[in-house]
Amino acid sequence: MSLSEKYKQAAMSLQMVQPFEGSRHVGWKSPSNIALVKYWGKREPQIPQNPSMSFTLSNSFTETSIEYSFYDKSGPKIHFTFEGKNELAFKKRIERFLESIIEYVPFVKQLELKIESVNSFPHSSGIASSASGMSAMALCLVSIENQLFGTLRNKSEFFEKASFLARLGSGSAARSVYGGFVVWGKHERLADTSDEVAVKVHVPGKDMWELGDAILITSSEKKKVSSSAGHDLMDHHPYAEARYEQAREHVPYLLEAMEANRDELFIRVVENEALSLHALMVNSNPGFSLMNNNTWSILEKVCDFRKDTGIFIAFTLDAGPNVHLIYRKKDKVQIKKFIEEKIIQFCENGYWIDDEMGGGPVELN
Ligand code: PMV
């Protein structure tokens, strides 16, 4: 049985909320993640065309708290503030998200929800907040389910449902409910992987793979083409099938590279993924590019630095012009020096975010 069917069945006993007085509270702090193998292209309902792999960050996160009370009309009734302000566009997105998942969490129809959300990174930094935002929201909803019905006391079931719901809000959000390295999307060679939820992957020689991520902001402007439009353009993309096959090969390559400490292979796969993603955008119809001149300058400097010093460093990009520098945490001093001396001039107002791999979401009291 698919997870979707399982949750639909289970939802039959989640229909009726016993009226209660006053309000209750849930809250989660959930981080963003950076994909090493990219998810680009999907089919309904938010099923990825290829498996992707990421690691979860630490300092770039969303904190969401929900105060909820019993609502005896047909709800849910929603109040939403982002960083203390009423943000209509965000509220609409949350409403659409709740509508899309209502069959899995029908109890929210009998609730009034006061949702407050804040990001650790500036809203206008060009950093996508959908992974952290949607995962924080999904975790709050499963916490509410647990408080009202006690159905998700088992930790792995709790996070599995959170990942399932987060995915329906934003594909990459499915991966943010777990710390460390995470795979989302069925891969026949990787046990337990699924298109419906993400799974944590265990990497041997873990100390070697404690990674830092320096997020270099080259532009904080709103993207001219959204991720959803980019995913849609993959539907008739001439290279779509080759791309999906490439990503299917890259996931085990990356795991093998980590297992055998093959740094060169790791770097080749990660950088190839970033460039492939952006090449797919250029080759879409209509084509577009989200990289800018500073993005290219940084990529060049990174390659020169690696060649000159032999230090492990790889660049990657999400769907935007900002560059993520992936490095080993033990090399942080040299990497910071490199950024300050050679890179900061390409960052908008010298801005970059010092992030690293993290342990996943944390419940807020
Ligand atoms: O989750 P979405 O729909 O915002 O798509 C994310 C797409 C990339 O960030 C480019 C790649 C990924 O796997 O995170």
mmCIF file of C-alpha atoms in Angstrom, residues 89-90 93 123-128 217 219-228 289-290 319-322 348:
data_model
loop_
_atom_site.group_PDB
_atom_site.id
_atom_site.type_symbol
_atom_site.label_atom_id
_atom_site.label_comp_id
_atom_site.label_asym_id
_atom_site.label_seq_id
_atom_site.Cartn_x
_atom_site.Cartn_y
_atom_site.Cartn_z
ATOM 1 C CA ALA A 89 1.109 36.040 -0.267
ATOM 2 C CA PHE A 90 2.584 33.674 2.340
ATOM 3 C CA ARG A 93 0.474 29.711 0.127
ATOM 4 C CA HIS A 123 13.843 37.436 3.705
ATOM 5 C CA SER A 124 15.450 39.352 0.837
ATOM 6 C CA SER A 125 18.700 37.389 0.816
ATOM 7 C CA GLY A 126 17.746 35.333 -2.206
ATOM 8 C CA ILE A 127 17.747 32.168 -0.090
ATOM 9 C CA ALA A 128 14.744 29.986 -0.809
ATOM 10 C CA ILE A 217 24.870 35.849 -1.970
ATOM 11 C CA SER A 219 22.029 38.759 -5.749
ATOM 12 C CA SER A 220 19.061 39.142 -3.441
ATOM 13 C CA GLU A 221 16.648 40.031 -6.241
ATOM 14 C CA LYS A 222 13.470 38.014 -6.694
ATOM 15 C CA LYS A 223 14.100 35.255 -9.241
ATOM 16 C CA LYS A 224 12.687 35.930 -12.693
ATOM 17 C CA VAL A 225 11.601 32.301 -13.086
ATOM 18 C CA SER A 226 10.255 30.421 -10.064
ATOM 19 C CA SER A 227 11.235 26.848 -9.189
ATOM 20 C CA SER A 228 7.723 25.626 -9.985
ATOM 21 C CA SER A 289 19.462 31.651 -16.938
ATOM 22 C CA LEU A 290 19.542 32.456 -13.244
ATOM 23 C CA ALA A 319 17.805 27.449 -8.484
ATOM 24 C CA GLY A 320 19.337 30.915 -8.302
ATOM 25 C CA PRO A 321 22.557 32.897 -8.698
ATOM 26 C CA ASN A 322 23.942 32.267 -5.189
ATOM 27 C CA GLU A 348 26.209 41.609 -2.895
#
